[in-house]
mmCIF file of C-alpha atoms (C1' of nucleotides) and ligand atoms in Angstrom:
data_model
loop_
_atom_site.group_PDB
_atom_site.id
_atom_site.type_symbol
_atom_site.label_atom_id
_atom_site.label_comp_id
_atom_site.label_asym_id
_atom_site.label_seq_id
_atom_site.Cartn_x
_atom_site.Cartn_y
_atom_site.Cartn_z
ATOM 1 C CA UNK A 866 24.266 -9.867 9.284
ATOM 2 C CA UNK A 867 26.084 -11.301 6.377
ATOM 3 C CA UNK A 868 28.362 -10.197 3.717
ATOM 4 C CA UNK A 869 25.656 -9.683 1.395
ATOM 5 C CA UNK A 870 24.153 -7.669 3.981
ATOM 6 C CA UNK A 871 26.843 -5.614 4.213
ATOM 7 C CA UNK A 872 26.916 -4.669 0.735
ATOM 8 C CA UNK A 873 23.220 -3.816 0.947
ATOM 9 C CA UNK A 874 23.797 -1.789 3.864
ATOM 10 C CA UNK A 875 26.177 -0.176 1.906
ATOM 11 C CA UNK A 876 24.535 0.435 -1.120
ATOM 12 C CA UNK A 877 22.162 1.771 0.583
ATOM 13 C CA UNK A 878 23.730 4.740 2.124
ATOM 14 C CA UNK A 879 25.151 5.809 -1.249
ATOM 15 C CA UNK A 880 21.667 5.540 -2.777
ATOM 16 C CA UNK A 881 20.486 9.057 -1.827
ATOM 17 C CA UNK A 882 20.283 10.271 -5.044
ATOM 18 C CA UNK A 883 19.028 9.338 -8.330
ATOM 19 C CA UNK A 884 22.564 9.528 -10.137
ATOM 20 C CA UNK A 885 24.309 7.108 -7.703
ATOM 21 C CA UNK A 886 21.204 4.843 -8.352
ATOM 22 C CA UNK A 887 21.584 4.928 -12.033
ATOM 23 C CA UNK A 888 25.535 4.459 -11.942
ATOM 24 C CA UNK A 889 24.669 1.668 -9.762
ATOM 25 C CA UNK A 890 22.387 0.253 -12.178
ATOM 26 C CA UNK A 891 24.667 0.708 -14.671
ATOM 27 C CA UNK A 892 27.225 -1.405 -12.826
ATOM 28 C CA UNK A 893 25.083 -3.875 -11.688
ATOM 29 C CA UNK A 894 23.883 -4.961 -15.492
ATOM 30 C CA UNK A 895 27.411 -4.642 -17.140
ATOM 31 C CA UNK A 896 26.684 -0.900 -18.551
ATOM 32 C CA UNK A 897 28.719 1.621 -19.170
ATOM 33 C CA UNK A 898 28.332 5.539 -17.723
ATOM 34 C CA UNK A 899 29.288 7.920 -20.744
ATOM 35 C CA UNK A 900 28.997 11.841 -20.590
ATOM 36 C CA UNK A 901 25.408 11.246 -22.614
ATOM 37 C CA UNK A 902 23.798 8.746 -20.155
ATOM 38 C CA UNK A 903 24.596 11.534 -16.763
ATOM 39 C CA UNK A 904 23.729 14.127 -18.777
ATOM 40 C CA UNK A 905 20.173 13.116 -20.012
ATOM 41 C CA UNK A 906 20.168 12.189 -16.408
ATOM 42 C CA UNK A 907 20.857 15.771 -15.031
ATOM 43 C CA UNK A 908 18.916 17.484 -17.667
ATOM 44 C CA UNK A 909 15.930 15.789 -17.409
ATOM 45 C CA UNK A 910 15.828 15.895 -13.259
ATOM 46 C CA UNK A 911 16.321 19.415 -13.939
ATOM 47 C CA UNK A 912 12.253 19.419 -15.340
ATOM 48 C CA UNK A 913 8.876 19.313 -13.960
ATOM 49 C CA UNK A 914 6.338 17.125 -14.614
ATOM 50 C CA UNK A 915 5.466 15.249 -17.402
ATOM 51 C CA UNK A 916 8.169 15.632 -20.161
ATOM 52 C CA UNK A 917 8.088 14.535 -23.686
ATOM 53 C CA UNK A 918 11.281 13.020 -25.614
ATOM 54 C CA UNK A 919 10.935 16.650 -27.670
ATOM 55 C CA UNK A 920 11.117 19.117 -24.715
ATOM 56 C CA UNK A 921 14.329 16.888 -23.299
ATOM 57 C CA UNK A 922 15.951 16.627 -26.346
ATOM 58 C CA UNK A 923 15.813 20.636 -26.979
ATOM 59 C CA UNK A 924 16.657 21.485 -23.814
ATOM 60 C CA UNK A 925 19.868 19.102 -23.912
ATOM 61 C CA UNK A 926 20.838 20.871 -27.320
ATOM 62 C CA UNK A 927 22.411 23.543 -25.833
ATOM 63 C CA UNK A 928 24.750 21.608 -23.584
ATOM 64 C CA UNK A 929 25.045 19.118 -26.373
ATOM 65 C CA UNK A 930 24.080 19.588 -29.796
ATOM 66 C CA UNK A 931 25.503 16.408 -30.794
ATOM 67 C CA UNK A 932 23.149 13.757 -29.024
ATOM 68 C CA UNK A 933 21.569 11.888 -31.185
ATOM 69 C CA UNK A 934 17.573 11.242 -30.520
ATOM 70 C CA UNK A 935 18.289 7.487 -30.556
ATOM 71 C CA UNK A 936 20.701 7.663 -27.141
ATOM 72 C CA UNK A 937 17.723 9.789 -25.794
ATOM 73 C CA UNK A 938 15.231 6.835 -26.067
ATOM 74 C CA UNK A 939 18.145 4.256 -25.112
ATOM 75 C CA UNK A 940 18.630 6.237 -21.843
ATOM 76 C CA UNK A 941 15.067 7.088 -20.762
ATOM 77 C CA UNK A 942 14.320 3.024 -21.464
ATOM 78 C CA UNK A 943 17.259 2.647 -18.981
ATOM 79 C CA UNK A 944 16.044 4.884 -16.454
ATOM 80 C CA UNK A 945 12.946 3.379 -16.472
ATOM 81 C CA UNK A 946 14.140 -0.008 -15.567
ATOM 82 C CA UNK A 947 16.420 1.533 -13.106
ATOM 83 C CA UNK A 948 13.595 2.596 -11.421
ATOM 84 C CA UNK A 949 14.211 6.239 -11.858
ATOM 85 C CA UNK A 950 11.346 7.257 -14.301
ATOM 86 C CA UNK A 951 8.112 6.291 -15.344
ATOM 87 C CA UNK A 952 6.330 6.469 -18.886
ATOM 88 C CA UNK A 953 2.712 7.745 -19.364
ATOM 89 C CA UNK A 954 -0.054 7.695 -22.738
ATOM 90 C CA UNK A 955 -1.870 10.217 -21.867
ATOM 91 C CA UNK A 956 -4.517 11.807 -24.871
ATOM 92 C CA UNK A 957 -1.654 9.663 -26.973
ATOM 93 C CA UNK A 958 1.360 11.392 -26.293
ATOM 94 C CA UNK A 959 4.339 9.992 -24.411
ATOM 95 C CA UNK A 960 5.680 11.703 -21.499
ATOM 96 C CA UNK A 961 8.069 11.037 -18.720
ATOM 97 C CA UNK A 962 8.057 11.387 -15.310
ATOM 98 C CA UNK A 963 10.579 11.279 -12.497
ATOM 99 C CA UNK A 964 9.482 8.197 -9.926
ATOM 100 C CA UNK A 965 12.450 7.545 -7.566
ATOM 101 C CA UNK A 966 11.607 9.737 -3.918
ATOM 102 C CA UNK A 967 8.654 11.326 -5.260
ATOM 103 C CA UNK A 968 4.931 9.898 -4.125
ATOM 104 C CA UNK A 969 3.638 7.882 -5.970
ATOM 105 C CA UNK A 970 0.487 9.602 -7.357
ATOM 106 C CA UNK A 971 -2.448 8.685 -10.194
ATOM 107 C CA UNK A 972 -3.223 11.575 -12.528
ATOM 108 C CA UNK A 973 -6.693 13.556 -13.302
ATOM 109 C CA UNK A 974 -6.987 14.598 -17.274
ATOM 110 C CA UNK A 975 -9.115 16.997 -18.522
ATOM 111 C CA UNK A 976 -9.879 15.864 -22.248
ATOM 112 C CA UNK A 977 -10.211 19.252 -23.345
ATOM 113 C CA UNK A 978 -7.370 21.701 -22.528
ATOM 114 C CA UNK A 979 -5.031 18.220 -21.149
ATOM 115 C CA UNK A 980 -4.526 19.728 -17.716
ATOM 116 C CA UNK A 981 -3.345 17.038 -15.482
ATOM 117 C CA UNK A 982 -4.227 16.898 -11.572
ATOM 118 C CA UNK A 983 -2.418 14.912 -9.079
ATOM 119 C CA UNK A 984 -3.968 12.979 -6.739
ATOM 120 C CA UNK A 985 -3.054 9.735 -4.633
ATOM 121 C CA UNK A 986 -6.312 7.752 -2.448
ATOM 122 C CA UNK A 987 -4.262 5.084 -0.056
ATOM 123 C CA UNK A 988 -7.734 3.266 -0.249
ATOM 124 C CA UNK A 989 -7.907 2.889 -3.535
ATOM 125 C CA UNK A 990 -4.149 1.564 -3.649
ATOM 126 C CA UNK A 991 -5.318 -0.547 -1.034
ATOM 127 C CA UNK A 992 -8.417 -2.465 -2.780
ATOM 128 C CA UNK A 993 -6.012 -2.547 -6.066
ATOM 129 C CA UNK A 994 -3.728 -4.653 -3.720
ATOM 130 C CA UNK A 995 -6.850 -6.667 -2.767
ATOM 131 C CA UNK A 996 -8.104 -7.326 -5.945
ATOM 132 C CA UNK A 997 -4.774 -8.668 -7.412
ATOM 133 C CA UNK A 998 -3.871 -11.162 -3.664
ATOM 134 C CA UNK A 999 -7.736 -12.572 -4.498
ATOM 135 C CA UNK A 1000 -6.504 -13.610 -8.421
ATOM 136 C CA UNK A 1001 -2.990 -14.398 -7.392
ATOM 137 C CA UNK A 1002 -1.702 -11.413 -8.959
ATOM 138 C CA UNK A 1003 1.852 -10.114 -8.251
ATOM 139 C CA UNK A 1004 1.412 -6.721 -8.664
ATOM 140 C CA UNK A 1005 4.155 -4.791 -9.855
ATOM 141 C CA UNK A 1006 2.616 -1.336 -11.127
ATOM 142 C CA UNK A 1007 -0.312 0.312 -12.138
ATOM 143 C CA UNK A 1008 -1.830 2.513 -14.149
ATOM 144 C CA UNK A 1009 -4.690 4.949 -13.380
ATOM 145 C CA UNK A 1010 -6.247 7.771 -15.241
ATOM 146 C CA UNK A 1011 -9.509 9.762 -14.360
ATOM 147 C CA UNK A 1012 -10.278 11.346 -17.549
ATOM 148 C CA UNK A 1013 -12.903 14.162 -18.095
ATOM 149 C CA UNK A 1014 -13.798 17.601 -17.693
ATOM 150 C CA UNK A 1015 -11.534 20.082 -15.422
ATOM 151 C CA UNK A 1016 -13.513 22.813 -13.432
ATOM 152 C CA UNK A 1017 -12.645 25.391 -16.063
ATOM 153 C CA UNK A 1018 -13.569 23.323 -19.181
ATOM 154 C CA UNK A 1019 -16.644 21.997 -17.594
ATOM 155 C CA UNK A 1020 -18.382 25.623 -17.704
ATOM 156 C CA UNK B 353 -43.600 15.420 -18.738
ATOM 157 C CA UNK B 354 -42.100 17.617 -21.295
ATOM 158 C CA UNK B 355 -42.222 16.993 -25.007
ATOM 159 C CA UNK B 356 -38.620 16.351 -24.776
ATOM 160 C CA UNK B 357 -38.676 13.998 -22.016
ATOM 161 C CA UNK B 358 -41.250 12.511 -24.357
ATOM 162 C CA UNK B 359 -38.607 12.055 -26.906
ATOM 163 C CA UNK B 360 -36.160 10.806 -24.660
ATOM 164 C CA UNK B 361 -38.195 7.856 -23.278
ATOM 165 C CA UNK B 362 -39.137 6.957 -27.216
ATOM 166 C CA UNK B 363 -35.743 6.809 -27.856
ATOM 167 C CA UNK B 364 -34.957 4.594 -24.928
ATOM 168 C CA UNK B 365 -37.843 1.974 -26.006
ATOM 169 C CA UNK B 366 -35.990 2.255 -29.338
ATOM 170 C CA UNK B 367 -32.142 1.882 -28.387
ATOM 171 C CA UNK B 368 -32.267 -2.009 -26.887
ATOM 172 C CA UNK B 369 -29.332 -2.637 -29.231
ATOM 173 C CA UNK B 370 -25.824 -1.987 -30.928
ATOM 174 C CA UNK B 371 -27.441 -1.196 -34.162
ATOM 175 C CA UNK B 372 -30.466 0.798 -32.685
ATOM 176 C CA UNK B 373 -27.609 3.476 -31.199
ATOM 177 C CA UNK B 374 -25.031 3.217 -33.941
ATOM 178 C CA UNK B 375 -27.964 4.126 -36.622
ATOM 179 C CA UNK B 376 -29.739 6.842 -33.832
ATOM 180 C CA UNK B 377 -25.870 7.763 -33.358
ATOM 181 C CA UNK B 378 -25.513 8.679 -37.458
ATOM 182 C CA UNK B 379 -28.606 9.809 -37.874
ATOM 183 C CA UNK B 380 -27.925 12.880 -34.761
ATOM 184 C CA UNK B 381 -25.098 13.383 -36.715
ATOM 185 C CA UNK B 382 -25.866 13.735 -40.384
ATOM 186 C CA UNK B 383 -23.756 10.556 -41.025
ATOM 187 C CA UNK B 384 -24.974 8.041 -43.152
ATOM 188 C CA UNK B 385 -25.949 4.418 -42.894
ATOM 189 C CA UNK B 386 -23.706 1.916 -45.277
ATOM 190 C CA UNK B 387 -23.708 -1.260 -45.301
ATOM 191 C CA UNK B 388 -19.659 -1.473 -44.582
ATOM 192 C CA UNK B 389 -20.505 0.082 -41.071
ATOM 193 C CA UNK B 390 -23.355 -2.307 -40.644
ATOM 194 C CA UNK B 391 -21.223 -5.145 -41.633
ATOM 195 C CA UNK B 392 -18.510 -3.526 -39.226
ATOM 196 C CA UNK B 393 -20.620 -3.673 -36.172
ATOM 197 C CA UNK B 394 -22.419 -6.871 -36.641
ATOM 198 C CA UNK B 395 -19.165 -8.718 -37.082
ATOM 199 C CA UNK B 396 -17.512 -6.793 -34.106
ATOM 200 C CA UNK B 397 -20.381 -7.918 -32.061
ATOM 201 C CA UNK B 398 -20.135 -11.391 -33.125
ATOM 202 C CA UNK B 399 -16.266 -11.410 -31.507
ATOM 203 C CA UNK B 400 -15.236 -11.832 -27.759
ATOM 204 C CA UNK B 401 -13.022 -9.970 -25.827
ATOM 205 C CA UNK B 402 -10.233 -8.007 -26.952
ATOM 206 C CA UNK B 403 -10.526 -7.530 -30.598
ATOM 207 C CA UNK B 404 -7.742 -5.903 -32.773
ATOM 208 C CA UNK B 405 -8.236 -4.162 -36.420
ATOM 209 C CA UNK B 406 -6.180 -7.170 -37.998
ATOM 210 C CA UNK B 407 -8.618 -9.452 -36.254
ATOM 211 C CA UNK B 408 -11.955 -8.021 -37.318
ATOM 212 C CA UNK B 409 -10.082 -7.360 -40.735
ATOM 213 C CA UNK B 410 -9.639 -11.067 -40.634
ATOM 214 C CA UNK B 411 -13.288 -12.015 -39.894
ATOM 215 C CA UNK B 412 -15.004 -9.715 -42.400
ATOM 216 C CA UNK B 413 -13.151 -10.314 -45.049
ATOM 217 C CA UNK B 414 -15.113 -13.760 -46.222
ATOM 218 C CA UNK B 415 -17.965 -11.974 -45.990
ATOM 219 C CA UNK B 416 -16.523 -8.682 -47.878
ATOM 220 C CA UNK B 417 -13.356 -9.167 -49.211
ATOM 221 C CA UNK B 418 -13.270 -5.151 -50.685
ATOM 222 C CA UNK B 419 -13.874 -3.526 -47.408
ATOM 223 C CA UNK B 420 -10.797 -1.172 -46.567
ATOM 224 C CA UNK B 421 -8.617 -1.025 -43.152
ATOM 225 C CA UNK B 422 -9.315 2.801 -43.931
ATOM 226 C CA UNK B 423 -13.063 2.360 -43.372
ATOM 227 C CA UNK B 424 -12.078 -0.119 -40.360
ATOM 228 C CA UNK B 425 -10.504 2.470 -37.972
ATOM 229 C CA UNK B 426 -13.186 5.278 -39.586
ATOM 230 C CA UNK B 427 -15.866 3.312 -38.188
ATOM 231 C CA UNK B 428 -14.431 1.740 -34.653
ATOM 232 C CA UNK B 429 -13.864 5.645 -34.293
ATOM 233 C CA UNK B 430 -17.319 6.309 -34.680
ATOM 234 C CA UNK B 431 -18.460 3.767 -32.760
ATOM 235 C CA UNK B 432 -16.417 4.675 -29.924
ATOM 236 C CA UNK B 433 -18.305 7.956 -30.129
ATOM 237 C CA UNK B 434 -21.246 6.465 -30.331
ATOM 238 C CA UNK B 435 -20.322 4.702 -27.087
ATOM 239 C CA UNK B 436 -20.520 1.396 -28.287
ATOM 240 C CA UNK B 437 -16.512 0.602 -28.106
ATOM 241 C CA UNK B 438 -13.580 1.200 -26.231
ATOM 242 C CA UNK B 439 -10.404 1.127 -26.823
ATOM 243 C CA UNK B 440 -7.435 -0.228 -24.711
ATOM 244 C CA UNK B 441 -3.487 -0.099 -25.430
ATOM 245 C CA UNK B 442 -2.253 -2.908 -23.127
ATOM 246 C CA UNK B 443 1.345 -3.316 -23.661
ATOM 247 C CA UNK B 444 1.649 -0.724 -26.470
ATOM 248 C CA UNK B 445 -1.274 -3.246 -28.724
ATOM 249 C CA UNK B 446 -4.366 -1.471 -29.679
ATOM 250 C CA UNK B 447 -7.616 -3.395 -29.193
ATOM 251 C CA UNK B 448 -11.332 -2.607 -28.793
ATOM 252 C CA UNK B 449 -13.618 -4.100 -26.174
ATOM 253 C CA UNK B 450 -17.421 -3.915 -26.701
ATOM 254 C CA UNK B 451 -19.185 -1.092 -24.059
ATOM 255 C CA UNK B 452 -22.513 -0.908 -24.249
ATOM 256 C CA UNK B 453 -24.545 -3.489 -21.992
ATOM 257 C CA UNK B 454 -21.621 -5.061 -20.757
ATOM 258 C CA UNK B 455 -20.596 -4.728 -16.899
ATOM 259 C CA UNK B 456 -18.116 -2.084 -16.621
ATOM 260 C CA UNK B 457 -14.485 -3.764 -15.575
ATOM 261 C CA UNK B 458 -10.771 -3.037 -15.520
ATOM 262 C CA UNK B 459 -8.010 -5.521 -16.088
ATOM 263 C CA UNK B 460 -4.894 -7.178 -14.585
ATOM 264 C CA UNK B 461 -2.483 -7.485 -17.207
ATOM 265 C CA UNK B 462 -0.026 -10.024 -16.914
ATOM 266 C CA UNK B 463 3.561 -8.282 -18.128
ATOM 267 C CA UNK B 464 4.644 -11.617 -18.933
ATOM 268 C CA UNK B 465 2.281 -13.877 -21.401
ATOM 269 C CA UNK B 466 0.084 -10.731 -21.847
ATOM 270 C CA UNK B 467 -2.915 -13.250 -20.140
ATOM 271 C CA UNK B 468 -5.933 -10.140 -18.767
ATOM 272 C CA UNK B 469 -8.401 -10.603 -16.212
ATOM 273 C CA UNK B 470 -11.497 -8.348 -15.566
ATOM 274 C CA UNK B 471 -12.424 -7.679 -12.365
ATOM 275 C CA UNK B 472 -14.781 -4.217 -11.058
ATOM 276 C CA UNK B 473 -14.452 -3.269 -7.237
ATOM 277 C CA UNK B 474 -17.553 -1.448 -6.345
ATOM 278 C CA UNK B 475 -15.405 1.005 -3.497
ATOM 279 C CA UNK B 476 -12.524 2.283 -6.005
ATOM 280 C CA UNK B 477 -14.932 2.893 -8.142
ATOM 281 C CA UNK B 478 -16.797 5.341 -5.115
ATOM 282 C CA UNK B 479 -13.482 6.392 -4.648
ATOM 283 C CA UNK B 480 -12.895 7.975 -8.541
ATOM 284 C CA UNK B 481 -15.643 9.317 -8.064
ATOM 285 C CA UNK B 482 -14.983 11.413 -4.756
ATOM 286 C CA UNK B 483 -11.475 12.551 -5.909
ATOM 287 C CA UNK B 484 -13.191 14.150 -9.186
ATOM 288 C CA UNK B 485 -15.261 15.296 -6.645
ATOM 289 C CA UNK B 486 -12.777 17.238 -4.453
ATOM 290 C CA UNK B 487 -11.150 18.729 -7.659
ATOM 291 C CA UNK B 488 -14.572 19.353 -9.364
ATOM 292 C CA UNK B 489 -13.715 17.214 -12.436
ATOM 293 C CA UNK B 490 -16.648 16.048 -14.348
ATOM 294 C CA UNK B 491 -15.535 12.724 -14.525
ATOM 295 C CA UNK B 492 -16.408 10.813 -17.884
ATOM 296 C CA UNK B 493 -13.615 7.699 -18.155
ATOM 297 C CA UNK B 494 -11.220 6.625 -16.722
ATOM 298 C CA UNK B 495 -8.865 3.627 -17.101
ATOM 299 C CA UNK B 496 -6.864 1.437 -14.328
ATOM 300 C CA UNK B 497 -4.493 -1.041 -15.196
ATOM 301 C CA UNK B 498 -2.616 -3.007 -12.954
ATOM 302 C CA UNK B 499 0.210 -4.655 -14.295
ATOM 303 C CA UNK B 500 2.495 -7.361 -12.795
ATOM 304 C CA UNK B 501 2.608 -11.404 -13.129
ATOM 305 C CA UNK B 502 -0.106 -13.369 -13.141
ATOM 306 C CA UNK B 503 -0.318 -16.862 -11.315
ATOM 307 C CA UNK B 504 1.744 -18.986 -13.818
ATOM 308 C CA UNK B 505 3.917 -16.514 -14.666
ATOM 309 C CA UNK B 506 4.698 -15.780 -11.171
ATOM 310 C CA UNK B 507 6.281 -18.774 -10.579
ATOM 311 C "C1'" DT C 1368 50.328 2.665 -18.965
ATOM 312 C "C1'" DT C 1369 48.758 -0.217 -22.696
ATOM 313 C "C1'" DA C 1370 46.080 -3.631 -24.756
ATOM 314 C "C1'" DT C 1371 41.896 -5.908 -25.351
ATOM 315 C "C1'" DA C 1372 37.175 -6.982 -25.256
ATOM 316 C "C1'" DT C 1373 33.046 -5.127 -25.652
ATOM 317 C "C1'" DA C 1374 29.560 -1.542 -24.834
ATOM 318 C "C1'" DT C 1375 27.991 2.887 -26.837
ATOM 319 C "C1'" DT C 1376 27.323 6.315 -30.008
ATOM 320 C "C1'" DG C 1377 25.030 9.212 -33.873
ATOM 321 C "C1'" DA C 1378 23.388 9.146 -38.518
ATOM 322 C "C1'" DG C 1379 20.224 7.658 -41.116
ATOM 323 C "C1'" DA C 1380 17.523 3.803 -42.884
ATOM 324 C "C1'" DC C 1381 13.683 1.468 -41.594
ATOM 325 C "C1'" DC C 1382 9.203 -0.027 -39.529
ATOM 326 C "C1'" DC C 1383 4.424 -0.010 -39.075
ATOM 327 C "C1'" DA C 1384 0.115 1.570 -37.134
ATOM 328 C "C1'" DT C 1385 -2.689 5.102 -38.220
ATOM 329 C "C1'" DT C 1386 -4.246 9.128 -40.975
ATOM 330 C "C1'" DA C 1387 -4.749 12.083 -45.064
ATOM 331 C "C1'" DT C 1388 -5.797 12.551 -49.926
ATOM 332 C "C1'" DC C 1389 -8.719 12.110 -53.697
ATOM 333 C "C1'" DA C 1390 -11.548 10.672 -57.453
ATOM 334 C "C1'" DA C 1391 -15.300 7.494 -57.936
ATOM 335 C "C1'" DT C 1392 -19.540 6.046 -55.808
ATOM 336 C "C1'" DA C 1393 -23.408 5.716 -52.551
ATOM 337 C "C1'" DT C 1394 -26.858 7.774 -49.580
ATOM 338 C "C1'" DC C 1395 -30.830 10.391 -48.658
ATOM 339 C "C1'" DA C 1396 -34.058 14.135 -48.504
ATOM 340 C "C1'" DA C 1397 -36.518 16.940 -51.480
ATOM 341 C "C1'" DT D 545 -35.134 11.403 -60.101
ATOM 342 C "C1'" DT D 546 -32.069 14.686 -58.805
ATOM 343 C "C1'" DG D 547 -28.538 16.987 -56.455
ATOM 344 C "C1'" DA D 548 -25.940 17.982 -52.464
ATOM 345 C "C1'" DT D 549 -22.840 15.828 -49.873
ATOM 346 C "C1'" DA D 550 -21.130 11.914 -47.187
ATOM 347 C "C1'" DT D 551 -18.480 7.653 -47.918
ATOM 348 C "C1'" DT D 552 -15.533 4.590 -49.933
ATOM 349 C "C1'" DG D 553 -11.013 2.018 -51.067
ATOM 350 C "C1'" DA D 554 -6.463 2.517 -52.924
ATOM 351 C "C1'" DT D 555 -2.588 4.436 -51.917
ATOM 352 C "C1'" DA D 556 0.542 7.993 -50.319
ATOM 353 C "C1'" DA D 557 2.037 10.196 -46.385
ATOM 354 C "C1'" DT D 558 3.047 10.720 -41.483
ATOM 355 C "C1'" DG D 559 5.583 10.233 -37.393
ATOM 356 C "C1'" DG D 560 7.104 8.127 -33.177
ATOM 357 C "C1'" DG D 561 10.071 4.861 -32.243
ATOM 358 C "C1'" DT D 562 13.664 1.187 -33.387
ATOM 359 C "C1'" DC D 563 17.407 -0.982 -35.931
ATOM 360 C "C1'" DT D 564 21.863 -1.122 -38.242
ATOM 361 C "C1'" DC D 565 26.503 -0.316 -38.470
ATOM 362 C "C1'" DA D 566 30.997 1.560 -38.536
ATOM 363 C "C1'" DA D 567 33.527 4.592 -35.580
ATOM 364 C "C1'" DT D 568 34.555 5.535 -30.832
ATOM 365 C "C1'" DA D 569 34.583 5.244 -25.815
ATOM 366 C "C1'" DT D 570 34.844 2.645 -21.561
ATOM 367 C "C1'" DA D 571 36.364 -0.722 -18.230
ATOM 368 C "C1'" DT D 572 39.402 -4.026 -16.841
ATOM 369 C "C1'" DA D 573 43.469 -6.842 -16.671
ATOM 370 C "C1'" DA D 574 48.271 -7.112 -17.411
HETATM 371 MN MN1 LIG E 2733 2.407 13.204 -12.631
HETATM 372 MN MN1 LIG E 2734 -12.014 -6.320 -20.941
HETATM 373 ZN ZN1 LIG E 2735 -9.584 21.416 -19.051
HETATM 374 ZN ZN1 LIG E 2736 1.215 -14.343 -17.220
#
DNA sequence: TTATATATTGAGACCCATTATCAATATCAA
DNA sequence: TTGATATTGATAATGGGTCTCAATATATAA
């Protein structure tokens, strides 16, 4: 085990939550952690599901009226490339989702009412691996949307 | 053999082509058949791939210099509901891939020089199918991306 | 602690793909 | 040919997202 070892070890340990992760992130890439950053942090691990930049930025209003809309993309781009959060298109609306020590999942839409479903088929993440060793791929992420009819809509 | 089912195999015979549906298509709908959409289609046909509205703006405009981007997205909406057409947003750039009569595929997307390759994998496809399945989703679309580095970029 | 370099912020201007508006024109069935 | 109505292109409007910039906050070294 070497030094660098060590450190991982270390880092590790500490990583249990999503907030260590991001100050970590923050550290690693010369950023800085301001009251805005941990608080769009907090506030949006404090929702469910599939969040738009509109439902975040009302719901930090309260605890901060004086956030500007611009620090709320900055810091969801952030989180994102920490690792923390992941961005969806669905029916052409942006949402985002919490990613870090949740499973991974793909998404059902219904086209008409825009329920979503959650589902996850190891197979399928399986052949997807497949498919990208046979062309060489490095596969990083993916995306996958079953869109259609839900049972209610469908009657 | 119904009178309908009558109808339904004349209209088959009839619908060996782009044009066949898109006219059938505006017909069933009390639309009406211009010679901008005609002009639309043809040239869309004539391209390859991945085509985007400043492309096919590009191409028609020798051959119609007063056509408008207006009527452009009117029509590659129509003939997306004519299901002629789909459209894609790999790495936030719309583009529109001819549908009909043309193997069903998803992509790779490399992250990096934006290179795609089309693949289809019979099983994943079985798989979709059996997840709407469980949930009772009438499954109509779907889309699966996988993202990541392709072989040069990998390297 | 203080000083310094530099990262961050919020306001608002800006961008740009797409859509809405509207008056003139084209289509099509009668 | 007519008349109802669908379509068109120019252009204005929309809206999510980004950029700019001067003021401020943070981190680090002394
Ligand atoms: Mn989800
Ligand atoms: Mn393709
Ligand atoms: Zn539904
Ligand atoms: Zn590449």
């Amino acid at each position: 085990m070497q030094s660098n070892d060590y450190e991982n070890c270390f880092q590790i340990i500490n990583m249990n939550n999503e907030l260590d992760i991001f100050v970590d992130y923050l550290k690693q890439h010369n950023l800085r952690c301001t009251p805005q950053r941990n608080l769009i942090l907090k506030i949006f691990l404090e929702m469910e599901g599939h969040v738009t930049v509109e439902d975040l930025h009302k719901k930090i209003r309260p605890e901060d009226p004086t956030i500007g809309i611009a620090t709320l993309y900055r810091t969801m781009k952030l989180l994102i490339d920490a690792g923390l959060v992941e961005m969806h298109n669905f029916n052409d609306k942006t949402t985002y989702e919490r990613l870090y020590m949740v499973k991974h999942h793909d998404h059902l839409i219904c086209q008409i009412c825009n329920k979503t479903v959650e589902f996850e088929h190891p197979l399928i993440e399986k052949y997807q691996q497949e498919v990208c060793d046979q062309h060489e791929f490095d596969l990083k992420s993916h995306r996958m949307e079953l869109i259609g009819f839900c049972n209610e809509c469908k009657k």
